[in-house]
Structures are given as structure tokens and as C-alpha cells.
C-alpha positions as protocol buffer text, in pm:
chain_id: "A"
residue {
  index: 1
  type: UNK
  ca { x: 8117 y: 9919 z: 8580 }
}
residue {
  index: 2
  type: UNK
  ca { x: 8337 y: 9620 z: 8713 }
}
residue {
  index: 3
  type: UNK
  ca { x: 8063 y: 9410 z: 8674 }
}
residue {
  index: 4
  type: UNK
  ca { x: 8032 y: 9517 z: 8353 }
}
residue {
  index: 5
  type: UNK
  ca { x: 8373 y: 9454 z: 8217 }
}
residue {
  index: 6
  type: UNK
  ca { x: 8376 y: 9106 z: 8401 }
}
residue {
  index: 7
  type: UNK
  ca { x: 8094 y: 8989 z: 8203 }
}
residue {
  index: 8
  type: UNK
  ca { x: 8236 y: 9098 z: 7885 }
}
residue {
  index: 9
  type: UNK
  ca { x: 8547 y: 8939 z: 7984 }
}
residue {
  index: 10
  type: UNK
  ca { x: 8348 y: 8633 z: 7984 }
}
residue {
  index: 11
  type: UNK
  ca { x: 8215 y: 8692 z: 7679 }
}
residue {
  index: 12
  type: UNK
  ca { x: 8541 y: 8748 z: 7510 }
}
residue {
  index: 13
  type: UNK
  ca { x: 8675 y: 8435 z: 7692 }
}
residue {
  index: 14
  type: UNK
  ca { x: 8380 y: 8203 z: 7558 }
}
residue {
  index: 15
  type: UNK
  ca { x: 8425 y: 8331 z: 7189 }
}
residue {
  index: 16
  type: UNK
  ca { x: 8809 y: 8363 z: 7195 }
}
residue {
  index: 17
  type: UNK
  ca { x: 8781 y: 7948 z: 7303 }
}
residue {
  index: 18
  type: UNK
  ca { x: 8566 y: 7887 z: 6986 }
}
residue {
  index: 19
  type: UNK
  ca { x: 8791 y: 8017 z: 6795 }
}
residue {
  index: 20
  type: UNK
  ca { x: 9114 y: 7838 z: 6967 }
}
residue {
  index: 21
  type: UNK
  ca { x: 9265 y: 8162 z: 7115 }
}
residue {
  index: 22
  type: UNK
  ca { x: 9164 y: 8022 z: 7474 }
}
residue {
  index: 23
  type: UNK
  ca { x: 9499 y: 8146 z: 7599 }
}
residue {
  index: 24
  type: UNK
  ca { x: 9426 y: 8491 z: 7485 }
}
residue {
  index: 25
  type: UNK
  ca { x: 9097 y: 8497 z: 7704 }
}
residue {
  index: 26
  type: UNK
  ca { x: 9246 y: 8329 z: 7974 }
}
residue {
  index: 27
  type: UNK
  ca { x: 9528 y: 8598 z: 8032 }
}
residue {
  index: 28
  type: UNK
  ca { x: 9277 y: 8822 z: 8000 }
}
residue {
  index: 29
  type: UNK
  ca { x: 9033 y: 8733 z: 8274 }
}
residue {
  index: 30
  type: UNK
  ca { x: 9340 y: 8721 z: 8475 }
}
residue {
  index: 31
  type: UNK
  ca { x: 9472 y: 9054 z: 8399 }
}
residue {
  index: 32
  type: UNK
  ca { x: 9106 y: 9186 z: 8485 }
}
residue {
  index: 33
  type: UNK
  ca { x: 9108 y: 8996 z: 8838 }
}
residue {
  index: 34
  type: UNK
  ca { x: 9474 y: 9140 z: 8944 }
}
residue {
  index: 35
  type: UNK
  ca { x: 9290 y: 9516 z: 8855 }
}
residue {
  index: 36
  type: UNK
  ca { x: 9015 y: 9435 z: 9031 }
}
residue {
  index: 37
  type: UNK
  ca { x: 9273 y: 9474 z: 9348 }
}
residue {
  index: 38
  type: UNK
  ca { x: 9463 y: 9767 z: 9218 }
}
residue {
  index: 39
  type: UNK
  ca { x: 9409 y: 10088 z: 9413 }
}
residue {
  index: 40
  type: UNK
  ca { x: 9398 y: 10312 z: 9101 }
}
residue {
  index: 41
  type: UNK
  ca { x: 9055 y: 10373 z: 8973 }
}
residue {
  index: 42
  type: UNK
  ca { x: 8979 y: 10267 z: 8630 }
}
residue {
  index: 43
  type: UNK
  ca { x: 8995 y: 10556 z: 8477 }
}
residue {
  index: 44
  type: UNK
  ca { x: 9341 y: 10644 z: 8614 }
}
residue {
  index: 45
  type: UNK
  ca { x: 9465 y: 10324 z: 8506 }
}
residue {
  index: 46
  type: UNK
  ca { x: 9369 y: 10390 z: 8165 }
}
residue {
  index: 47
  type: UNK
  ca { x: 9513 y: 10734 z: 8197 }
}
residue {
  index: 48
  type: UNK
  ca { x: 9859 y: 10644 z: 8347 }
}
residue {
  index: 49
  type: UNK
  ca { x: 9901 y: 10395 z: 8041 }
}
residue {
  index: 50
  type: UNK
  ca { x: 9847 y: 10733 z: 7768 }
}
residue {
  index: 51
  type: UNK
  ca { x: 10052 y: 10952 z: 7967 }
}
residue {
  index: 52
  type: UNK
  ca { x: 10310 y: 10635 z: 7955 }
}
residue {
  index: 53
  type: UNK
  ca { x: 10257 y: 10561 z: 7554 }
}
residue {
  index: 54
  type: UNK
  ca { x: 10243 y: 11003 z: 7512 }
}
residue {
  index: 55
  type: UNK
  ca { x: 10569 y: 11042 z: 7707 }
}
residue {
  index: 56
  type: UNK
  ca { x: 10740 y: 10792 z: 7475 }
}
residue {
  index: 57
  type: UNK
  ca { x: 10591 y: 10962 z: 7163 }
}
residue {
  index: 58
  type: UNK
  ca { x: 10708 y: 11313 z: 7247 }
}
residue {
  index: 59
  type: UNK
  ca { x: 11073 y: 11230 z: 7386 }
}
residue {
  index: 60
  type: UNK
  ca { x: 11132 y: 10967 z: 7110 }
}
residue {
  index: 61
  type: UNK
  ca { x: 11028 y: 11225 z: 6856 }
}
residue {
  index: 62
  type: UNK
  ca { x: 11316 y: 11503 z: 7073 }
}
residue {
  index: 63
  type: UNK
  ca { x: 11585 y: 11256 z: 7130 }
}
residue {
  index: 64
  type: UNK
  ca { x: 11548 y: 10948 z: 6885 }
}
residue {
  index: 65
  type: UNK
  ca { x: 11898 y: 10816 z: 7075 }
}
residue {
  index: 66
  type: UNK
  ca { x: 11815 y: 10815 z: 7394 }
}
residue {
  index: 67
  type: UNK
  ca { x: 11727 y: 10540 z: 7607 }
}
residue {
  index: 68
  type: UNK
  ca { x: 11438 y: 10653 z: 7766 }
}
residue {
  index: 69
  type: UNK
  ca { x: 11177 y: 10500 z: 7995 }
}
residue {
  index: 70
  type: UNK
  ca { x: 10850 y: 10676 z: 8150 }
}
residue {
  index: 71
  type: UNK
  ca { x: 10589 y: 10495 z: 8392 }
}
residue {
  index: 72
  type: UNK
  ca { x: 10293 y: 10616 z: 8535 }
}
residue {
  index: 73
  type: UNK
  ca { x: 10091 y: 10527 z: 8846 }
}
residue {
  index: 74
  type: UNK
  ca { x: 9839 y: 10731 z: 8961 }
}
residue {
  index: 75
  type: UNK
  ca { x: 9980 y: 11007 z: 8727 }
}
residue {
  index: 76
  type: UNK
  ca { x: 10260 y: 11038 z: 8869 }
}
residue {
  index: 77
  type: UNK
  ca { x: 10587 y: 10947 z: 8599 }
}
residue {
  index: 78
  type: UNK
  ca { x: 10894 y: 10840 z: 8719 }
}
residue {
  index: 79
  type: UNK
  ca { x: 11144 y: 10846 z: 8416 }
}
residue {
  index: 80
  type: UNK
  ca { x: 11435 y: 10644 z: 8371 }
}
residue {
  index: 81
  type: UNK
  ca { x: 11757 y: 10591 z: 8114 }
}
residue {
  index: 82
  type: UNK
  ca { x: 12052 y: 10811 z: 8027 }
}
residue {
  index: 83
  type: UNK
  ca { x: 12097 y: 11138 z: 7877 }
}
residue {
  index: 84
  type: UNK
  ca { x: 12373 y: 11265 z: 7700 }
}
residue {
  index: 85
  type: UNK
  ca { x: 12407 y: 11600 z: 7928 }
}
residue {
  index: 86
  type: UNK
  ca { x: 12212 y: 11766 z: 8191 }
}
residue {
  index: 87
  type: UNK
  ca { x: 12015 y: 12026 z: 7915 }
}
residue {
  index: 88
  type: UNK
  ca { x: 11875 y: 11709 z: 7728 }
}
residue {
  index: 89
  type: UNK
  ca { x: 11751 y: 11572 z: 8072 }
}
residue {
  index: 90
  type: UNK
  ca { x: 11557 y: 11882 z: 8180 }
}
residue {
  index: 91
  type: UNK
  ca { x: 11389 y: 11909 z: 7879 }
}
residue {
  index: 92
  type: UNK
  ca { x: 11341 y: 11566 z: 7885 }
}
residue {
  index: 93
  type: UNK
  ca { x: 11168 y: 11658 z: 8222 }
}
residue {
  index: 94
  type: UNK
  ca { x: 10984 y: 11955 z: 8106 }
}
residue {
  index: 95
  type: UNK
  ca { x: 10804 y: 11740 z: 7794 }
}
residue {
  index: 96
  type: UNK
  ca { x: 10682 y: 11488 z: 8040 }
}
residue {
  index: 97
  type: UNK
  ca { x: 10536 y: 11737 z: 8266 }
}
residue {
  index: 98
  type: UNK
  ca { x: 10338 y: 11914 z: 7956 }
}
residue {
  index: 99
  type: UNK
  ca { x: 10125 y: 11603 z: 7923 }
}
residue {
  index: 100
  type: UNK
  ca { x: 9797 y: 11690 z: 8056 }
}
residue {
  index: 101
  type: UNK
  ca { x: 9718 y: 11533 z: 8378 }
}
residue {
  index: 102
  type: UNK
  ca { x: 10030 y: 11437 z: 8481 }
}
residue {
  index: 103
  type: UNK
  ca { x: 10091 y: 11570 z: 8842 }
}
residue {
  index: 104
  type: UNK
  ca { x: 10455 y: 11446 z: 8957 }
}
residue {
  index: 105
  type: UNK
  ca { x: 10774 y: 11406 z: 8742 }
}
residue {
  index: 106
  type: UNK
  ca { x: 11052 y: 11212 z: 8924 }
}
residue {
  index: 107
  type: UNK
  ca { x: 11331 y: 11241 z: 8676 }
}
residue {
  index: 108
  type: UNK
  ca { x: 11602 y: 10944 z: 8769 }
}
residue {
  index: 109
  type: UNK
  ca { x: 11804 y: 10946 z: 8449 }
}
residue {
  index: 110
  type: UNK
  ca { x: 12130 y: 10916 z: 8446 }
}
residue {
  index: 111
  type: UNK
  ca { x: 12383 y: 11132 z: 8227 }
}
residue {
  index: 112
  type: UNK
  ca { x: 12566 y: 10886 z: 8082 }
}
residue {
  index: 113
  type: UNK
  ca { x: 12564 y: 10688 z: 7762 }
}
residue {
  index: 114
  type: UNK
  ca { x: 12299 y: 10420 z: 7698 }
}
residue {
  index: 115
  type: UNK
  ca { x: 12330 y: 10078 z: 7887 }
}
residue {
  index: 116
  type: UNK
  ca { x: 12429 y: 9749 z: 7684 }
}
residue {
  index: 117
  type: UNK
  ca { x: 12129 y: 9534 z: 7611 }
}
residue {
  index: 118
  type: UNK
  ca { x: 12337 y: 9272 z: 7867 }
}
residue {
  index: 119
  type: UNK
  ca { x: 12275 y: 9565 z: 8154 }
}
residue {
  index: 120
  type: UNK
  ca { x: 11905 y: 9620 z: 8030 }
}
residue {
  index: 121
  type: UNK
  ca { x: 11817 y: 9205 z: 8058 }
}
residue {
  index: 122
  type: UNK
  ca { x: 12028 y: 9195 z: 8391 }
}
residue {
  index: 123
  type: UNK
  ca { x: 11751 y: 9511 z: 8524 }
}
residue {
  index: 124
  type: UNK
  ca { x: 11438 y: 9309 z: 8391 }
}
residue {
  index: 125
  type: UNK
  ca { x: 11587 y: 9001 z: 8573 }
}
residue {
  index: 126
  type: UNK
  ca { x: 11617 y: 9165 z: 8928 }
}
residue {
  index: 127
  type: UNK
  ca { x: 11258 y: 9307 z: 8845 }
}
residue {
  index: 128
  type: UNK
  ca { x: 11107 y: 8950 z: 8827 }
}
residue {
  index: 129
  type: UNK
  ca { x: 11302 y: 8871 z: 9157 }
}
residue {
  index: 130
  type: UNK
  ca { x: 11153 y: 9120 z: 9343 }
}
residue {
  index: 131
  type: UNK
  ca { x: 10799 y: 9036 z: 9212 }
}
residue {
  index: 132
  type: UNK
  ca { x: 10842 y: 8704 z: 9313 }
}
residue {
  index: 133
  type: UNK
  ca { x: 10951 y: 8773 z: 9655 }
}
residue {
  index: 134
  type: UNK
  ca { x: 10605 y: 9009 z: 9674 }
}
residue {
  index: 135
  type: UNK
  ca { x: 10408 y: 8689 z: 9632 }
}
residue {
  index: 136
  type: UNK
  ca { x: 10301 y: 8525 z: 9954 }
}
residue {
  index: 137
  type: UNK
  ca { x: 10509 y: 8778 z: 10146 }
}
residue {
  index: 138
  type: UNK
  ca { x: 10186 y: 8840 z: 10374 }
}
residue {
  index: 139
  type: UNK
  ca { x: 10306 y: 9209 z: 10443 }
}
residue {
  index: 140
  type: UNK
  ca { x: 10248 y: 9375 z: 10058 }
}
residue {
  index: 141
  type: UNK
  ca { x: 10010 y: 9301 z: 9756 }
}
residue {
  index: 142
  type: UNK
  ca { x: 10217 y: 9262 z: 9462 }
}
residue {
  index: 143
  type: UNK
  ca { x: 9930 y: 9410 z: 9307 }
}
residue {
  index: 144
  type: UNK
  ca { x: 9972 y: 9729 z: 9451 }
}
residue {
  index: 145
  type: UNK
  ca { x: 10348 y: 9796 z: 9375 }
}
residue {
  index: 146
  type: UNK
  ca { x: 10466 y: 9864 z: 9072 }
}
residue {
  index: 147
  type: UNK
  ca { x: 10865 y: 9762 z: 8977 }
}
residue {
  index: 148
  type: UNK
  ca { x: 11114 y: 9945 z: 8781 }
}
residue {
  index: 149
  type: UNK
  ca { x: 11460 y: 9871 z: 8736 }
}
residue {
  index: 150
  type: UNK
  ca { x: 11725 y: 10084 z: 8602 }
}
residue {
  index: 151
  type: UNK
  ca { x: 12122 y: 10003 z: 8643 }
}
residue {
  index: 152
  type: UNK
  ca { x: 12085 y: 9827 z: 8955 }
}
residue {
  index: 153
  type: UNK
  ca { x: 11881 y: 10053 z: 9126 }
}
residue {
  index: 154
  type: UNK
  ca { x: 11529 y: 9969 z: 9192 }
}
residue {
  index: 155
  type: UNK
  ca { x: 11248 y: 10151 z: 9179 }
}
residue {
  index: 156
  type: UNK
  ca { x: 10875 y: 10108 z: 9368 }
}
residue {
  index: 157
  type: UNK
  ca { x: 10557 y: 10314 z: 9268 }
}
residue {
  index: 158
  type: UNK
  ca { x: 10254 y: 10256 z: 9403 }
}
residue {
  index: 159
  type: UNK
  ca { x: 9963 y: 10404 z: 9662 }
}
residue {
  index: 160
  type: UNK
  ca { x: 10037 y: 10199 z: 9983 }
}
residue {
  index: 161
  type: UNK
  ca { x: 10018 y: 10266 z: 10388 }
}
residue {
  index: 162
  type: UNK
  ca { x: 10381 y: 10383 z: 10487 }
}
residue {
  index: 163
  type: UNK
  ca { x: 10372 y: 10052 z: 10668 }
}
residue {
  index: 164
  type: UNK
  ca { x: 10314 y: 9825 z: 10321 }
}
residue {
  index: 165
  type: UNK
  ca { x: 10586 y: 10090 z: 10133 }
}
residue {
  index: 166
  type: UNK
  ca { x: 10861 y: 10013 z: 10433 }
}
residue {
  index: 167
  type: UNK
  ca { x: 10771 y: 9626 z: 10367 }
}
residue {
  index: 168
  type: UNK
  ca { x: 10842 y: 9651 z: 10021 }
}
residue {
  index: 169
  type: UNK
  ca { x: 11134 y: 9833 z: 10007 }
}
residue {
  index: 170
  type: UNK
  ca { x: 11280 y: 9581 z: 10278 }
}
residue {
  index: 171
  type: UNK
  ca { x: 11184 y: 9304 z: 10054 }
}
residue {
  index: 172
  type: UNK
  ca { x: 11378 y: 9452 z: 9752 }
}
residue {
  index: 173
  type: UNK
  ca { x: 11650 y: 9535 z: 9921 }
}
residue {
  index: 174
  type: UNK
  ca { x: 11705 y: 9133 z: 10016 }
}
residue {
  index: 175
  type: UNK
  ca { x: 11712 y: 9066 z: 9627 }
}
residue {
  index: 176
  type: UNK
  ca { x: 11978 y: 8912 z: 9477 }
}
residue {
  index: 177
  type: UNK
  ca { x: 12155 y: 9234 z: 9229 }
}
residue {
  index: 178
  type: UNK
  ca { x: 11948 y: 9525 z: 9373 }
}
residue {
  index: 179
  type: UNK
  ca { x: 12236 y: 9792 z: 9422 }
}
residue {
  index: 180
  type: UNK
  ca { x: 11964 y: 10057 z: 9573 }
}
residue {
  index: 181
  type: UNK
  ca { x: 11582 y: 10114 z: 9608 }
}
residue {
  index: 182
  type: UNK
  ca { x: 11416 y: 10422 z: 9526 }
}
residue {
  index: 183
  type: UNK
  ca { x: 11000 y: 10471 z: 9686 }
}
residue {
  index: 184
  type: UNK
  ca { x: 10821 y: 10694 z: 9446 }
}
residue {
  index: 185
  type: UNK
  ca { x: 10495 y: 10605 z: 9663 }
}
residue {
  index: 186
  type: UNK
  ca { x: 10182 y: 10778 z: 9733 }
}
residue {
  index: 187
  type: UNK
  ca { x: 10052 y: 10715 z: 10060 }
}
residue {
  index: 188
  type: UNK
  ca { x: 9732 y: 10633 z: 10223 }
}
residue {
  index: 189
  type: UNK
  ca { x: 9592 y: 10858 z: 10477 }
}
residue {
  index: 190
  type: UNK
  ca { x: 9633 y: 10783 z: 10769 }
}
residue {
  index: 191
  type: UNK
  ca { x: 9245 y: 10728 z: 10832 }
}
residue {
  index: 192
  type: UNK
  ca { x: 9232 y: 10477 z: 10535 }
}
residue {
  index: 193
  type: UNK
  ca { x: 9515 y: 10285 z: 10714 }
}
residue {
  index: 194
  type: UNK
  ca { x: 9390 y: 10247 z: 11029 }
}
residue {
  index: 195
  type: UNK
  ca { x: 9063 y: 10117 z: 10823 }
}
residue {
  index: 196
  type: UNK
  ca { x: 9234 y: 9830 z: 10708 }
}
């Protein structure tokens, strides 16, 4: 199947050059190669990006005020933002966990009254920083770590040894404006670490 989507890759890459979108094709390819190492079957990945696009349908259509923010890795959601009052955030809660096939909910909103868009571009800032320290580090993939950032506070999802989760969170930690990290991993077994 891999081999598969490579080659139409190609394809698209060859065709998307003819017709001066070579950038398009390019980014692509790229995006294919960095899934190629993700941990997540295919299928999952797909998955975790509907149960991301669903969860944003449903609450949006609840609460059309509330800054709300749902990712998914390996179908597990970890939701960020601020509700108005504790009701509004369980039932926040409960409509992401009546999306079929999600399996965790790790509800980390804040009740409190939506962030400035200053705050919001200061959290997407610190989330760069921390993927650029993953690169090169030698100890975790960036590609299997995930980054979310939400007042401060920082948040890493991914499926990693407990060795490779440790790593990361120490490397976050160290980066400039993170106030506190948060691992919303799922872990290797043990056998699968040892393998490596």
C-alpha cells in the first residue's frame, strides 16, 4: 500500500511540475516521507484527522463562542481552549467521546474566557521551538511526537518508549516560554522497546 501511494505521489509530482505547481508536489512527497516514519498505521492516521475535523463540527455547532481545539493521535483526543463554566466543558467532553472510534478524551480546557489572538500566536510560537529542538536531538523522532500548545502549557501526544516520552518532555521543558508540559503518550510495550 506504501508503495502504492509513493508511486502516485510521483505521479502527482511529475504532472503538478507540468503544470507549474512543482511546489505543491514537492510538499507533498515530503509530507508522504515524514508518514512513512509515523507509528500510526494509515488508516488511523486518516481516522484521527475525521475524529479531529468531526469534533470541531459538533462542538462548533454546541458552542459557536468557544475557543475550542481537538487533536487526535492514535484516537486518542486531547482537547484544548476555554469554557465559559464547568457544565459547558463536560459536555464539551461527552460530544467528543460520542465520535465513533475515539477511545481516550483528555479534556485540558480551561474555564476561563477565550485567549487574545496575541496569547494564541505566542502558543504557536513555543510550538515551533520545541519542534525545532526535536530535530537532530538524537534521543526522539520529531516524527513521532505530536505538539500542542495552549496558554503556556505544552502538550506531547504520541506512541513512544517511556524512554523517547521522558526525552521529549525534557526537551520541552528547556524551551524558551513553556510554563508546563503535559504527556498524553501511548507507550510501546516493553517487548517492542527492547526491539529497537
Amino acid at each position: 500500500m506504501l508503495k502504492k501511494t509513493l508511486l502516485a505521489l510521483a505521479i502527482a509530482t511529475v504532472a503538478l511540475s507540468q503544470t507549474g505547481c512543482f511546489t505543491l508536489g514537492v510538499a507533498g512527497v515530503a509530507a508522504t516521507a515524514l508518514a512513512a516514519d509515523d507509528r500510526r498505521s494509515t488508516g488511523i492516521y486518516v481516522e484521527d484527522e475525521n475524529v479531529e475535523w468531526k469534533a470541531l463540527g459538533r462542538v462548533r455547532e454546541a458552542y459557536k463562542d468557544v475557543h475550542f481545539n481537538a487533536t487526535s493521535y492514535n484516537l486518542t483526543v486531547l482537547i484544548t481552549g476555554e469554557a465559559p463554566d464547568a457544565k459547558a466543558r463536560d459536555e464539551i467532553t461527552q460530544i467528543v467521546k460520542n465520535i465513533p472510534s475515539v477511545r481516550t478524551v483528555n479534556n485540558e480546557m480551561q474555564i476561563a474566557g477565550a485567549t487574545s489572538i496575541t496569547s494564541r500566536a505566542n502558543d504557536t510560537l513555543i510550538t515551533s521551538n520545541v519542534k525545532a529542538r526535536f530535530i537532530g536531538n538524537g534521543r526522539v523522532s520529531p516524527n513521532h511526537v505530536k505538539v500542542v500548545t495552549e496558554m503556556g502549557t505544552v502538550f506531547l501526544m504520541g506512541i513512544v518508549s517511556r524512554a523517547e516520552g521522558d526525552a521529549a518532555a525534557d526537551i520541552a521543558r528547556t524551551a524558551a516560554g513553556v510554563l508546563r508540559v503535559v504527556k498524553v503518550f501511548d507507550y510501546l510495550p516493553a517487548q517492542a522497546q527492547s526491539a529497537k
